[in-house]
mmCIF file of C-alpha atoms in Angstrom:
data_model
loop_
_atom_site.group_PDB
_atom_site.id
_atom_site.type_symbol
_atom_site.label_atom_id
_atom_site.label_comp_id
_atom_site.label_asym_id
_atom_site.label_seq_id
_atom_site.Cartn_x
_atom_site.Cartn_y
_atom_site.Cartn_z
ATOM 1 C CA UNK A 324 52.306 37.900 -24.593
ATOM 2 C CA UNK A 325 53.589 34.947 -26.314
ATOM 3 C CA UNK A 326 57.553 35.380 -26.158
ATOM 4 C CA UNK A 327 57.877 33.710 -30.005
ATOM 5 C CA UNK A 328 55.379 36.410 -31.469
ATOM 6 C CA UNK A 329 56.611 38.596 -33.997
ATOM 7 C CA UNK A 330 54.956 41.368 -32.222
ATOM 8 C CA UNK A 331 56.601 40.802 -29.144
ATOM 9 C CA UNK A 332 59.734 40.564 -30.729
ATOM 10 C CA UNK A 333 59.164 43.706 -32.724
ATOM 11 C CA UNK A 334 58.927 45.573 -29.518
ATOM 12 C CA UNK A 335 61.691 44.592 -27.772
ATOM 13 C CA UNK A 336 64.112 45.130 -30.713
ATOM 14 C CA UNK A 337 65.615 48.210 -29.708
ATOM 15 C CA UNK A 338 66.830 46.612 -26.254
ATOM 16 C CA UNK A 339 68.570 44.036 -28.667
ATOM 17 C CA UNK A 340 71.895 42.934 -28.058
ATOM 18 C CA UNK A 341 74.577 43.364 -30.878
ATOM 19 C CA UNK A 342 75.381 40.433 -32.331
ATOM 20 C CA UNK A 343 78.676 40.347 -34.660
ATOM 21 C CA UNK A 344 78.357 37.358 -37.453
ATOM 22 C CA UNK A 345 82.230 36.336 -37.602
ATOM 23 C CA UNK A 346 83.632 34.285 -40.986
ATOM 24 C CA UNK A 347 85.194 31.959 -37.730
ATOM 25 C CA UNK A 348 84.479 29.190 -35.180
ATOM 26 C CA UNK A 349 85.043 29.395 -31.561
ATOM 27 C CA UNK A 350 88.032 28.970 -31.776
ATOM 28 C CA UNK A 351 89.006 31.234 -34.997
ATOM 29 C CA UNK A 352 89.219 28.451 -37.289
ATOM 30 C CA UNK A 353 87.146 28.271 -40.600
ATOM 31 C CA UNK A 354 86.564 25.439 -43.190
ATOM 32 C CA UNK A 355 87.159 26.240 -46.597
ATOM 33 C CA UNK A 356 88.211 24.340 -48.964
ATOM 34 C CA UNK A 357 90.881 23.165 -46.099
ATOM 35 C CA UNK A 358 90.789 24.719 -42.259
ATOM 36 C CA UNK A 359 92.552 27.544 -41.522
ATOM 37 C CA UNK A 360 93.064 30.479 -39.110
ATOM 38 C CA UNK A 361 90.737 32.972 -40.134
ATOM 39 C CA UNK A 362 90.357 34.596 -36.450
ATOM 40 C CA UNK A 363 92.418 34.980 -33.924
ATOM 41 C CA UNK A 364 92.450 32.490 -30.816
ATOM 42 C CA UNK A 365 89.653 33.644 -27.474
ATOM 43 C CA UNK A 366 91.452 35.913 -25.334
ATOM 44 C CA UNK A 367 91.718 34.962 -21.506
ATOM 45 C CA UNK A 368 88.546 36.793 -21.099
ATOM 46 C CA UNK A 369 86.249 35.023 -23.494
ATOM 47 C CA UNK A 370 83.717 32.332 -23.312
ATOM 48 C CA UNK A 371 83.247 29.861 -26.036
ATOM 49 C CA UNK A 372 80.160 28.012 -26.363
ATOM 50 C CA UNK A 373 80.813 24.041 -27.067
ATOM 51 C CA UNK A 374 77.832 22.002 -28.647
ATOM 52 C CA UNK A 375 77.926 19.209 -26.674
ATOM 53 C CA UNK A 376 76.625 15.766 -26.918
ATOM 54 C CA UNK A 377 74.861 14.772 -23.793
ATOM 55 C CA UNK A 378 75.746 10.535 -24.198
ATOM 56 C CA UNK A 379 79.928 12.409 -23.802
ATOM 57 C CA UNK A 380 78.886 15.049 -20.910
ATOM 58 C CA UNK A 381 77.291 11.930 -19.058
ATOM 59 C CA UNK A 382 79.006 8.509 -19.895
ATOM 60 C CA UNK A 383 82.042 8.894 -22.177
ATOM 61 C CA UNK A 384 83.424 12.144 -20.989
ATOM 62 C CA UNK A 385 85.169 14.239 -22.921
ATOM 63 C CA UNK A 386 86.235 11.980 -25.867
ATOM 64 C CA UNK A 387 84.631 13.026 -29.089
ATOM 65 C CA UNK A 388 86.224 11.393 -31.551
ATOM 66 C CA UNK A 389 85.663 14.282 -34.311
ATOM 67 C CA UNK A 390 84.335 17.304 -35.348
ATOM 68 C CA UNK A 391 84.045 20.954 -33.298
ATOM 69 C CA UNK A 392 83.875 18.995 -29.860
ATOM 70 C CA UNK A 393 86.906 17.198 -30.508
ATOM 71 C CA UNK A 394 88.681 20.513 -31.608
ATOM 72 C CA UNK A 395 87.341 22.391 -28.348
ATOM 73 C CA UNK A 396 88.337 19.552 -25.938
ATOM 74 C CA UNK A 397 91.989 19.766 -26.703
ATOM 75 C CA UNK A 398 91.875 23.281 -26.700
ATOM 76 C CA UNK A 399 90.408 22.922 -23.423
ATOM 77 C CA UNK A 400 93.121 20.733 -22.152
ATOM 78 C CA UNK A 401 90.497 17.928 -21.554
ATOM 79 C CA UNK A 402 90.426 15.654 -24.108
ATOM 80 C CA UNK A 403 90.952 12.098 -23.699
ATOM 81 C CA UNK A 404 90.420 12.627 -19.466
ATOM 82 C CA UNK A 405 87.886 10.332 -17.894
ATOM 83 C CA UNK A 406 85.299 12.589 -16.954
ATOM 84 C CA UNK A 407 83.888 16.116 -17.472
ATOM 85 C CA UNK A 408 83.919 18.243 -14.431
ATOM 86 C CA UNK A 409 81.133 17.317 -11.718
ATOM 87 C CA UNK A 410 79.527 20.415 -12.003
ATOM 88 C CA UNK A 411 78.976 20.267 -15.424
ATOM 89 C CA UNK A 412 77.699 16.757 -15.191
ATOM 90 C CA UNK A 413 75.387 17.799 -12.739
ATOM 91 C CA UNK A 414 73.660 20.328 -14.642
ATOM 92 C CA UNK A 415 73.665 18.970 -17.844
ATOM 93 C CA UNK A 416 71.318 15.982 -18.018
ATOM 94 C CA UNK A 417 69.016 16.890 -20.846
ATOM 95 C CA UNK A 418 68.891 18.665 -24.482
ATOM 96 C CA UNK A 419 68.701 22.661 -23.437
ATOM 97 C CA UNK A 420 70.619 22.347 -20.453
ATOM 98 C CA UNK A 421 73.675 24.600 -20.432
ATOM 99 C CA UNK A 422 76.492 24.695 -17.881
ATOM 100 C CA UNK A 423 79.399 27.370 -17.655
ATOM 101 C CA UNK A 424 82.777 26.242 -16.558
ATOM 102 C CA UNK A 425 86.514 27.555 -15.707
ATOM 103 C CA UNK A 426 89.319 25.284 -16.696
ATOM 104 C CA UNK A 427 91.738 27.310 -15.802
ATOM 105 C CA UNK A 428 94.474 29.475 -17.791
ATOM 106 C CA UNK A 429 91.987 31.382 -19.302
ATOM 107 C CA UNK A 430 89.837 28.471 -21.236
ATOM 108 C CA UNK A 431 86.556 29.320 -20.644
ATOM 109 C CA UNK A 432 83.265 27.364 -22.318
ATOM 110 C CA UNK A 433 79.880 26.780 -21.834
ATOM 111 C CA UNK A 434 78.412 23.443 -22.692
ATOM 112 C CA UNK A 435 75.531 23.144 -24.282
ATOM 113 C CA UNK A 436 72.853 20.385 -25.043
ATOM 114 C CA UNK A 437 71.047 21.413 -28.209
ATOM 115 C CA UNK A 438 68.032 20.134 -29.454
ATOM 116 C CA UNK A 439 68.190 16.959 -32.325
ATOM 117 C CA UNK A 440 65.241 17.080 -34.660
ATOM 118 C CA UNK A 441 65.971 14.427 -36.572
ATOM 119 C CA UNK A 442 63.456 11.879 -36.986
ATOM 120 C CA UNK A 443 61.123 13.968 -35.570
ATOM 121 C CA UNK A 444 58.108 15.832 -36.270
ATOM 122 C CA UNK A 445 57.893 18.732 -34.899
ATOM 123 C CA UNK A 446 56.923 22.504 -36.547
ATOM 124 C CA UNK A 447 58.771 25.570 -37.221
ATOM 125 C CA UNK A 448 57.099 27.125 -33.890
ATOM 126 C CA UNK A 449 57.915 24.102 -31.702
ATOM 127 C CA UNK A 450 61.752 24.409 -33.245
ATOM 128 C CA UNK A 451 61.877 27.829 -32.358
ATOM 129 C CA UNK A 452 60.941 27.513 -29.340
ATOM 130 C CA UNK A 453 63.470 24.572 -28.177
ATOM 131 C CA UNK A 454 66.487 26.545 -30.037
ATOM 132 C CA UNK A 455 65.039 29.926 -27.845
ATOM 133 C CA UNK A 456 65.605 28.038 -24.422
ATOM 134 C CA UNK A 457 68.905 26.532 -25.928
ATOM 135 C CA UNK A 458 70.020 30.290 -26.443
ATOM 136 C CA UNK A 459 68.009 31.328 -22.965
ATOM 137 C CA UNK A 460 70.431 29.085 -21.432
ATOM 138 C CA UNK A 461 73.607 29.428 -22.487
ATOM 139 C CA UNK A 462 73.041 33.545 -22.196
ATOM 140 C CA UNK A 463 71.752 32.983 -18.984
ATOM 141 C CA UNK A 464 75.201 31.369 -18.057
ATOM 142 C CA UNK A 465 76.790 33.848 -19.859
ATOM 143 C CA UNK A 466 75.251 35.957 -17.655
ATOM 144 C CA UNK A 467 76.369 34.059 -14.549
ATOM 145 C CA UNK A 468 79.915 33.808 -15.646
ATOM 146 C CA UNK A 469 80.603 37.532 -15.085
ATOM 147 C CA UNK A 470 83.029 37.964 -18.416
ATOM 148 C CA UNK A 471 82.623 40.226 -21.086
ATOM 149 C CA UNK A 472 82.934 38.136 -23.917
ATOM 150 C CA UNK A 473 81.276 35.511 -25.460
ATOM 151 C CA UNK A 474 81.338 33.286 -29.068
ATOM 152 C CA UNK A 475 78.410 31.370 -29.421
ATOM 153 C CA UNK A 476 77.842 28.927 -32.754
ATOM 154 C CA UNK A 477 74.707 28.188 -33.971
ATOM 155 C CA UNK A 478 72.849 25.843 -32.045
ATOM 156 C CA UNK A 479 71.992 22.320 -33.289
ATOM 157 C CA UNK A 480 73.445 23.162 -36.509
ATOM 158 C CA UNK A 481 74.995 20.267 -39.033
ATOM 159 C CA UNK A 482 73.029 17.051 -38.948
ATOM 160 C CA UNK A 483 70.775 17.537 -35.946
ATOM 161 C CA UNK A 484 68.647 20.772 -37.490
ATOM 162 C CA UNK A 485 66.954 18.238 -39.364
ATOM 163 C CA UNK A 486 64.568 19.003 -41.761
ATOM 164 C CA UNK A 487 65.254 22.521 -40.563
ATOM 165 C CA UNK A 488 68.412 22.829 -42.886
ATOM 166 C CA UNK A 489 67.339 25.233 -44.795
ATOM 167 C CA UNK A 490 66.140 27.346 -42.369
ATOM 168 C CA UNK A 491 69.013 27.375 -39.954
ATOM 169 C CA UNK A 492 70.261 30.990 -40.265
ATOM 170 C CA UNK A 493 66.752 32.542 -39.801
ATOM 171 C CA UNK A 494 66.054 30.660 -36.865
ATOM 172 C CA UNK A 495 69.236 30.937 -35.295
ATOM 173 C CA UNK A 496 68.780 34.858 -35.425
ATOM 174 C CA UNK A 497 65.316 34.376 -33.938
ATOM 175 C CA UNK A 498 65.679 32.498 -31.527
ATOM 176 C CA UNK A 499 69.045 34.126 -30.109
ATOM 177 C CA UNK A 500 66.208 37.097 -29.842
ATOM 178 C CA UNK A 501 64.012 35.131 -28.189
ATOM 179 C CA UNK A 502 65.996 33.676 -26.119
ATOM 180 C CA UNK A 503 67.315 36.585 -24.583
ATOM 181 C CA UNK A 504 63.740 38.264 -23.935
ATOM 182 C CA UNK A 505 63.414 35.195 -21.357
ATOM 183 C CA UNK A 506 66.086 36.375 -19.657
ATOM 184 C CA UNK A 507 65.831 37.633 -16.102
ATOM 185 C CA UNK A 508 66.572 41.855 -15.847
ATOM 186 C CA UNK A 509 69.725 41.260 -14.467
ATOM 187 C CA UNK A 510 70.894 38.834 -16.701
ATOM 188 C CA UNK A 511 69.826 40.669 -19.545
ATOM 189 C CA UNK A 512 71.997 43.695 -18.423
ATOM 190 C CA UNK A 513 74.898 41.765 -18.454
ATOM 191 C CA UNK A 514 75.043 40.542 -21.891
ATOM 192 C CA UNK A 515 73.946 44.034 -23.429
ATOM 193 C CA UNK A 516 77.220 45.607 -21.567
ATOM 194 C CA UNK A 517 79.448 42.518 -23.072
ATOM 195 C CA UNK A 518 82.056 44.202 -24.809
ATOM 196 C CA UNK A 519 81.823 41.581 -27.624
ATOM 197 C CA UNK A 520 79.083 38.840 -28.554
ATOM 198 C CA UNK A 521 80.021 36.617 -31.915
ATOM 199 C CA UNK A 522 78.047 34.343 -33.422
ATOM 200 C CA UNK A 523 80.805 31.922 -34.981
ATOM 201 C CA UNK A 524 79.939 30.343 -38.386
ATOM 202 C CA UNK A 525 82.494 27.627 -39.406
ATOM 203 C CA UNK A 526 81.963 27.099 -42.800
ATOM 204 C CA UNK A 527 82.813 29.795 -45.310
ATOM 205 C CA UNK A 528 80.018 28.939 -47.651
ATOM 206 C CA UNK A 529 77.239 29.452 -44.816
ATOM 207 C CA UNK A 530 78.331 33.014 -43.570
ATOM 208 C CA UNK A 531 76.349 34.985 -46.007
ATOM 209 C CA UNK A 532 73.293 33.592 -44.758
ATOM 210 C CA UNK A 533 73.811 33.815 -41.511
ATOM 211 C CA UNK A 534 74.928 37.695 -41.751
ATOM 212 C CA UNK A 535 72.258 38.620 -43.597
ATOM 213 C CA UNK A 536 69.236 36.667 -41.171
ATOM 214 C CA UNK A 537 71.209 38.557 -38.476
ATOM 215 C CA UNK A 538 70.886 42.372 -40.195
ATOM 216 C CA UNK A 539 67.568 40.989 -40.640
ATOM 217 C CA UNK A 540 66.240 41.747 -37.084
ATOM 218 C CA UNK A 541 68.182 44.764 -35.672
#
């Protein structure tokens, strides 16, 4: 059956895992008309998913100059170093790759490579199915990781979901599904025991949106 189907979907949506929509980024701030603290800080035990750019993860390390990256480095404790860890370099070498990592005193993350559809055609299938192995990876190292918690962001959100803009929460929620009907058994055991999975939205004026497309499909 074609993993993408609505039918296929349909019948896997009681196995579904429970998603909480969270007025927050990763790492409990939220822009509104300033940033604030709107959630509290991960705990020791949570993984945070950072949307990496794969020129950084490979060349530049971990210097964003801006933005959520920039925010999650120094969080991290690894901005401005020379290098991201070898592991992670090593796995991530291409949009959809995904690569869990401990830094140590409880800072936990998961980069992630998502896909860029600007200047490019491509339909709403073919999106949905490069955000579903995004999401298919990251769960997957989720999965790996062996923690109970996890706050994910939407995936190639801001300027690199394209012409897609519009469309952003609904896909996000579908292909989060999607994604995690790829999964392996085992893996998908582990993330329907986590004790908490958040999808982070950053800005204020997009969490309606993104709630609703999630109550959408469970």
């Amino acid at each position: 059956a074609d993993p993408t189907s609505a039918e296929t979907c349909k019948g896997q949506r009681e196995a579904l895992p429970q998603v909480t929509v969270c007025p927050y980024g990763v790492l409990g701030t939220q822009l509104q008309e300033r940033l604030v603290q709107s959630g509290p800080e991960p705990t020791p035990e949570t993984v945070i998913v950072d949307p990496a750019d794969l020129l950084y993860i490979q060349d530049m390390g971990p210097n964003a100059p801006g933005g959520a990256a920039s925010f999650n480095y120094a969080w991290l404790g690894i901005k401005g170093t020379a290098s991201f860890p070898a592991p992670v370099r090593e796995a991530v070498r291409a949009a959809l790759d995904a690569k869990f990592h401990d830094y140590g005193g409880g800072k936990l993350c998961i980069h992630c490579i998502g896909a860029d559809f600007r200047d490019r055609v491509v339909t709403r299938g073919e999106a949905l199915v490069e955000l579903a192995q995004a999401y298919r990876a990251v769960l997957a190292e989720f999965a790996s990781s062996g923690r109970p918690r996890l706050r994910l962001l939407p995936i190639s959100g801001g300027l690199f979901i394209g012409e897609f803009a519009g469309e952003l929460p609904e896909l996000t929620a579908e292909a989060f599904d999607v994604g995690f009907s790829l999964l392996e058994p085992g893996q998908q055991s582990h993330v329907l025991s986590a004790e908490l999975l958040e999808m982070c939205i950053f800005q204020e004026k997009e969490l309606p949106a993104f709630t609703a497309s999630f109550a959408a499909r469970r």
